[in-house]
Short mmCIF file of C-alpha atoms in Angstrom, two decimals:
data_model
loop_
_atom_site.label_atom_id
_atom_site.label_comp_id
_atom_site.label_asym_id
_atom_site.label_seq_id
_atom_site.Cartn_x
_atom_site.Cartn_y
_atom_site.Cartn_z
CA MET A 250 40.10 9.85 44.69
CA SER A 251 40.11 6.82 42.33
CA ARG A 252 39.59 3.37 43.84
CA LEU A 253 43.16 2.40 42.97
CA GLY A 254 44.40 5.56 44.65
CA ALA A 255 42.19 4.84 47.65
CA PHE A 256 43.65 1.35 48.11
CA LEU A 257 47.17 2.75 47.69
CA GLU A 258 46.46 5.40 50.33
CA LEU A 259 45.10 2.66 52.58
CA ALA A 260 48.42 0.78 52.35
CA ARG A 261 50.50 3.88 53.30
CA PRO A 262 53.64 3.03 51.24
CA GLN A 263 55.26 6.25 52.48
CA GLN A 264 55.43 4.59 55.91
CA TRP A 265 57.52 1.68 54.67
CA THR A 266 60.70 3.57 55.55
CA LYS A 267 60.04 2.44 59.15
CA ASN A 268 60.77 -1.10 58.03
CA GLY A 269 64.39 -0.12 57.53
CA PHE A 270 64.73 -1.27 61.15
CA VAL A 271 64.66 -4.82 59.77
CA LEU A 272 68.00 -4.22 58.03
CA THR A 273 69.84 -3.01 61.16
CA GLY A 274 70.99 -6.50 62.14
CA LEU A 275 72.40 -7.07 58.66
CA LEU A 276 74.46 -3.90 59.02
CA PHE A 277 76.19 -5.01 62.24
CA ALA A 278 76.50 -8.74 61.45
CA HIS A 279 79.19 -8.33 58.76
CA VAL A 280 77.14 -10.28 56.24
CA TRP A 281 76.37 -7.58 53.65
CA ASP A 282 78.50 -9.56 51.15
CA ASP A 283 76.44 -12.72 51.72
CA ALA A 284 73.80 -12.87 48.98
CA THR A 285 71.71 -15.42 50.88
CA MET A 286 71.54 -13.27 54.02
CA ILE A 287 70.80 -10.14 52.01
CA ALA A 288 67.95 -11.92 50.24
CA ALA A 289 66.58 -13.14 53.59
CA ALA A 290 66.75 -9.65 55.11
CA LEU A 291 65.01 -8.12 52.09
CA THR A 292 62.30 -10.79 52.25
CA ALA A 293 61.76 -10.00 55.93
CA THR A 294 61.53 -6.30 55.03
CA VAL A 295 58.92 -7.01 52.35
CA ALA A 296 56.96 -9.11 54.85
CA PHE A 297 56.88 -6.19 57.28
CA CYS A 298 55.88 -3.75 54.54
CA LEU A 299 52.89 -5.98 53.82
CA ALA A 300 52.15 -6.49 57.53
CA SER A 301 52.32 -2.79 58.35
CA SER A 302 50.01 -2.00 55.42
CA ALA A 303 47.58 -4.62 56.75
CA VAL A 304 47.63 -2.90 60.14
CA TYR A 305 46.99 0.52 58.59
CA ALA A 306 44.07 -0.83 56.56
CA TYR A 307 42.49 -2.53 59.58
CA ASN A 308 43.04 0.52 61.77
CA ASP A 309 41.39 2.80 59.20
CA ALA A 310 38.36 0.52 59.02
CA ILE A 311 37.88 0.43 62.80
CA ASP A 312 38.71 4.09 63.47
CA ALA A 313 36.77 5.64 60.56
CA PRO A 314 34.02 7.17 62.76
CA GLU A 315 36.63 8.97 64.90
CA ASP A 316 38.81 9.87 61.93
CA ARG A 317 35.94 11.79 60.31
CA ASN A 318 36.23 14.37 63.10
CA HIS A 319 40.03 14.65 62.84
CA PRO A 320 41.47 17.64 60.90
CA LEU A 321 43.94 15.44 58.99
CA LYS A 322 42.67 11.87 59.20
CA ARG A 323 39.26 12.72 57.75
CA THR A 324 40.78 12.59 54.25
CA ARG A 325 41.78 8.93 54.64
CA ALA A 326 40.19 6.45 52.26
CA VAL A 327 37.61 4.96 54.64
CA ALA A 328 36.89 8.12 56.63
CA SER A 329 36.29 10.09 53.42
CA GLY A 330 33.99 7.42 52.00
CA ALA A 331 36.27 6.49 49.09
CA LEU A 332 36.31 2.91 50.43
CA GLY A 333 33.94 1.00 52.68
CA ALA A 334 35.02 -0.44 56.02
CA ARG A 335 34.44 -4.00 54.77
CA GLU A 336 36.67 -3.36 51.77
CA ALA A 337 39.42 -2.09 54.06
CA VAL A 338 39.11 -5.14 56.33
CA GLY A 339 39.23 -7.40 53.27
CA ALA A 340 42.38 -5.67 52.06
CA ALA A 341 43.89 -6.00 55.55
CA ILE A 342 43.24 -9.75 55.59
CA LEU A 343 44.81 -10.23 52.15
CA LEU A 344 47.85 -8.15 53.09
CA ALA A 345 48.25 -10.03 56.38
CA LEU A 346 48.12 -13.40 54.61
CA ALA A 347 50.68 -12.20 52.07
CA ALA A 348 52.93 -10.98 54.90
CA LEU A 349 52.71 -14.31 56.71
CA GLY A 350 53.37 -16.13 53.45
CA ALA A 351 56.49 -14.07 52.73
CA ALA A 352 57.76 -14.50 56.29
CA GLY A 353 56.96 -18.20 56.17
CA THR A 354 59.48 -18.69 53.37
CA LEU A 355 62.14 -17.79 55.93
CA GLY A 356 60.91 -20.25 58.55
CA ALA A 357 58.60 -20.58 61.52
CA ILE A 358 60.44 -18.02 63.66
CA SER A 359 60.10 -15.29 61.07
CA ALA A 360 56.42 -16.10 60.53
CA GLY A 361 55.88 -16.07 64.30
CA ILE A 362 57.44 -12.61 64.60
CA VAL A 363 55.17 -11.22 61.88
CA ALA A 364 52.16 -12.92 63.47
CA ALA A 365 53.06 -11.35 66.83
CA TYR A 366 53.32 -7.94 65.14
CA LEU A 367 49.87 -8.34 63.62
CA ALA A 368 48.38 -9.57 66.91
CA ILE A 369 49.68 -6.75 69.09
CA ASN A 370 48.50 -4.17 66.58
CA VAL A 371 45.01 -5.66 66.48
CA ALA A 372 45.00 -5.50 70.29
CA TYR A 373 46.24 -1.92 70.08
CA THR A 374 43.48 -0.90 67.68
CA ARG A 375 40.79 -2.70 69.67
CA GLY A 376 41.56 -1.01 72.97
CA LEU A 377 45.15 -0.91 74.21
CA LYS A 378 45.74 2.40 72.43
CA ARG A 379 43.55 3.93 75.14
CA VAL A 380 45.80 2.75 77.99
CA PRO A 381 48.46 5.37 78.81
CA VAL A 382 52.10 4.25 78.62
CA ILE A 383 51.05 0.79 77.39
CA ASP A 384 50.09 2.44 74.10
CA VAL A 385 53.62 3.74 73.65
CA PHE A 386 55.20 0.43 74.64
CA ILE A 387 53.15 -1.30 71.93
CA ILE A 388 54.42 1.21 69.37
CA ALA A 389 57.97 0.44 70.54
CA ALA A 390 57.26 -3.30 70.46
CA GLY A 391 56.36 -3.01 66.78
CA PHE A 392 59.81 -1.61 66.04
CA MET A 393 61.53 -4.18 68.25
CA LEU A 394 59.79 -6.99 66.35
CA ARG A 395 61.20 -5.48 63.16
CA LEU A 396 64.68 -5.68 64.70
CA LEU A 397 64.09 -9.30 65.69
CA ALA A 398 62.81 -10.14 62.21
CA GLY A 399 66.09 -8.89 60.77
CA THR A 400 68.20 -10.80 63.29
CA VAL A 401 66.67 -13.87 64.95
CA GLY A 402 64.24 -14.27 62.06
CA ILE A 403 67.05 -14.79 59.54
CA GLY A 404 69.56 -16.57 61.75
CA ILE A 405 71.55 -13.65 63.19
CA GLU A 406 72.07 -13.46 66.95
CA PRO A 407 71.11 -9.94 68.05
CA SER A 408 73.42 -7.94 70.27
CA ASN A 409 72.04 -7.00 73.68
CA TRP A 410 73.38 -3.51 73.04
CA LEU A 411 71.43 -3.33 69.77
CA LEU A 412 68.23 -4.42 71.48
CA LEU A 413 68.65 -1.96 74.36
CA CYS A 414 69.46 0.97 72.06
CA GLY A 415 66.54 0.02 69.84
CA LEU A 416 64.12 -0.12 72.77
CA LEU A 417 65.15 3.29 74.13
CA LEU A 418 65.08 4.88 70.67
CA THR A 419 61.64 3.55 69.83
CA LEU A 420 60.24 4.59 73.20
CA MET A 421 61.56 8.10 72.52
CA LEU A 422 59.80 8.11 69.15
CA GLY A 423 56.60 6.75 70.70
CA PHE A 424 56.43 9.36 73.44
CA GLY A 425 57.43 11.97 70.85
CA LYS A 426 54.48 10.93 68.70
CA ARG A 427 52.10 11.49 71.61
CA ARG A 428 53.76 14.83 72.42
CA ALA A 429 53.30 16.00 68.82
CA GLU A 430 49.66 14.90 68.78
CA LEU A 431 48.94 16.68 72.05
CA GLU A 432 50.52 19.87 70.72
CA ALA A 433 48.80 19.74 67.33
CA LEU A 434 45.29 19.00 68.59
CA GLU A 435 45.51 21.22 71.70
CA ALA A 436 42.21 21.48 73.61
CA GLU A 437 40.45 18.89 71.43
CA ALA A 438 43.22 16.27 71.77
CA GLY A 439 41.11 13.90 73.88
CA ARG A 440 38.24 14.08 71.42
CA HIS A 441 40.45 12.77 68.63
CA ARG A 442 42.52 10.28 70.68
CA ALA A 443 41.14 9.47 74.13
CA VAL A 444 44.49 8.51 75.65
CA LEU A 445 45.79 12.07 75.15
CA ASP A 446 43.53 13.21 77.98
CA GLU A 447 45.68 11.04 80.26
CA TYR A 448 48.94 12.74 79.27
CA SER A 449 50.43 16.14 80.02
CA ARG A 450 53.13 18.02 78.12
CA ALA A 451 55.37 17.89 81.19
CA PHE A 452 55.14 14.10 81.47
CA LEU A 453 55.69 13.53 77.76
CA ASP A 454 58.60 16.00 77.59
CA GLY A 455 60.21 14.22 80.54
CA ALA A 456 59.68 10.78 79.01
CA VAL A 457 61.08 11.89 75.64
CA MET A 458 64.17 13.45 77.24
CA LEU A 459 64.76 10.44 79.48
CA CYS A 460 64.62 8.02 76.56
CA ALA A 461 66.70 10.32 74.34
CA GLY A 462 69.42 10.57 76.97
CA GLY A 463 69.31 6.83 77.53
CA THR A 464 69.63 6.16 73.81
CA ILE A 465 72.68 8.41 73.46
CA ILE A 466 74.43 7.05 76.55
CA CYS A 467 73.68 3.44 75.66
CA TYR A 468 74.91 3.83 72.09
CA ALA A 469 78.02 5.75 73.15
CA LEU A 470 78.92 3.03 75.69
CA TYR A 471 78.35 0.39 73.02
CA THR A 472 80.82 2.05 70.65
CA VAL A 473 83.63 2.14 73.25
CA SER A 474 82.97 -1.29 74.74
CA SER A 475 85.87 -3.75 74.54
CA ASP A 476 83.40 -6.44 73.47
CA THR A 477 82.34 -4.24 70.55
CA ALA A 478 85.96 -3.71 69.50
CA THR A 479 86.58 -7.46 69.62
CA LEU A 480 83.41 -8.30 67.70
CA HIS A 481 83.86 -5.73 64.93
CA GLY A 482 87.65 -5.53 64.84
CA THR A 483 87.73 -1.75 65.29
CA THR A 484 87.79 0.79 68.09
CA GLN A 485 86.60 3.56 65.78
CA LEU A 486 82.83 3.10 66.00
CA VAL A 487 82.87 6.03 68.40
CA LEU A 488 83.13 8.16 65.24
CA THR A 489 79.46 7.39 64.58
CA VAL A 490 78.33 8.99 67.84
CA PRO A 491 78.20 12.56 66.39
CA TRP A 492 75.66 11.35 63.82
CA VAL A 493 73.50 9.93 66.60
CA LEU A 494 73.77 13.18 68.55
CA LEU A 495 72.91 15.26 65.49
CA GLY A 496 69.92 13.11 64.57
CA THR A 497 68.58 12.99 68.13
CA PHE A 498 68.91 16.72 68.77
CA ARG A 499 67.45 17.57 65.37
CA TYR A 500 64.43 15.38 66.12
CA LEU A 501 63.99 17.01 69.54
CA TYR A 502 64.27 20.46 67.96
CA ARG A 503 61.58 19.68 65.43
CA LEU A 504 59.39 18.19 68.14
CA GLN A 505 59.68 21.23 70.41
CA TYR A 506 59.83 24.12 67.95
CA ARG A 507 58.59 23.06 64.52
CA GLY A 508 55.47 21.05 65.30
CA GLY A 509 57.15 17.88 64.01
CA GLY A 510 58.04 14.57 65.57
CA GLY A 511 54.66 12.92 65.22
CA ASP A 512 55.67 10.62 62.38
CA PRO A 513 59.34 9.51 62.15
CA ALA A 514 58.94 8.35 58.53
CA ASP A 515 57.47 11.71 57.54
CA GLU A 516 60.19 13.56 59.44
CA LEU A 517 62.91 11.74 57.49
CA LEU A 518 61.26 12.64 54.20
CA ARG A 519 60.65 16.28 55.13
CA ASP A 520 63.82 17.27 56.96
CA PRO A 521 67.08 17.05 54.96
CA LEU A 522 69.26 17.42 58.06
CA LEU A 523 67.53 14.58 59.87
CA ALA A 524 67.70 12.37 56.78
CA GLY A 525 71.34 13.35 56.29
CA SER A 526 72.25 12.36 59.83
CA ALA A 527 70.64 8.93 59.31
CA LEU A 528 72.42 8.39 56.00
CA GLY A 529 75.69 9.69 57.45
CA TRP A 530 75.42 7.21 60.32
CA VAL A 531 74.78 4.29 57.96
CA ALA A 532 77.61 5.31 55.63
CA THR A 533 80.08 5.71 58.51
CA VAL A 534 79.15 2.34 60.02
CA VAL A 535 79.56 0.61 56.65
CA TRP A 536 82.89 2.37 56.07
CA LEU A 537 84.27 1.43 59.50
CA LEU A 538 83.05 -2.15 59.57
CA GLY A 539 84.02 -2.77 55.96
CA ALA A 540 87.48 -1.27 56.26
#
């Protein structure tokens, strides 16, 4: 692996699809024809791409000793020896400063959201990832901060429905990640990630199903709410529910029967049906709200 390739691997650009959460507020705020708001949302997205890469670099530097014993993570830049831990930490600092600088162009609130994201992920890497349930809530918090960056951070008031659906969805993905790790690593799960010794398949399956059901119900109620119809000027958002059902059930299927679900970004890139349901949902929302 070349040094340039090693630094690129450290940044994990393939994971930037997760930062699409930042654009969700723009979708529902009816401002996709406002060039200023679009520019602000894209700047916030870039800030989170830089911030998430900083987190990955820092995490790789700290976790390198454990990663060397992991069947997949041992090929990462620091674990494989392609880069030193100090180099990874240096890259993380530069990326974090760039992220804060980009967010700072949008104002103090946006910069504060990115700073909070960086802080909770440092806390996660340094120990909170070993605390059951809290570890998943921190994963969910990272996604919720992305939502806030794309709403409050650029001057859009977030819907309570949006925040609730986002929380339930990200908790489902977080518990799904742990379920996939437990399944993939089997008897040696605790050796590779200590918190997995504190979980059982039954608990994680129950948590995933509870959050999945909550996400579907919450979103369905949102689409038929009179407040939603008044806000968006349409009663037809219910037509987007089938896309949510398809995407959720496809994710659960891959989690239970295909050894997937551990990485939402990777799942979207690998599974055409899952990606299609996401794109179908976005296209239908844009069509209905723009009609």
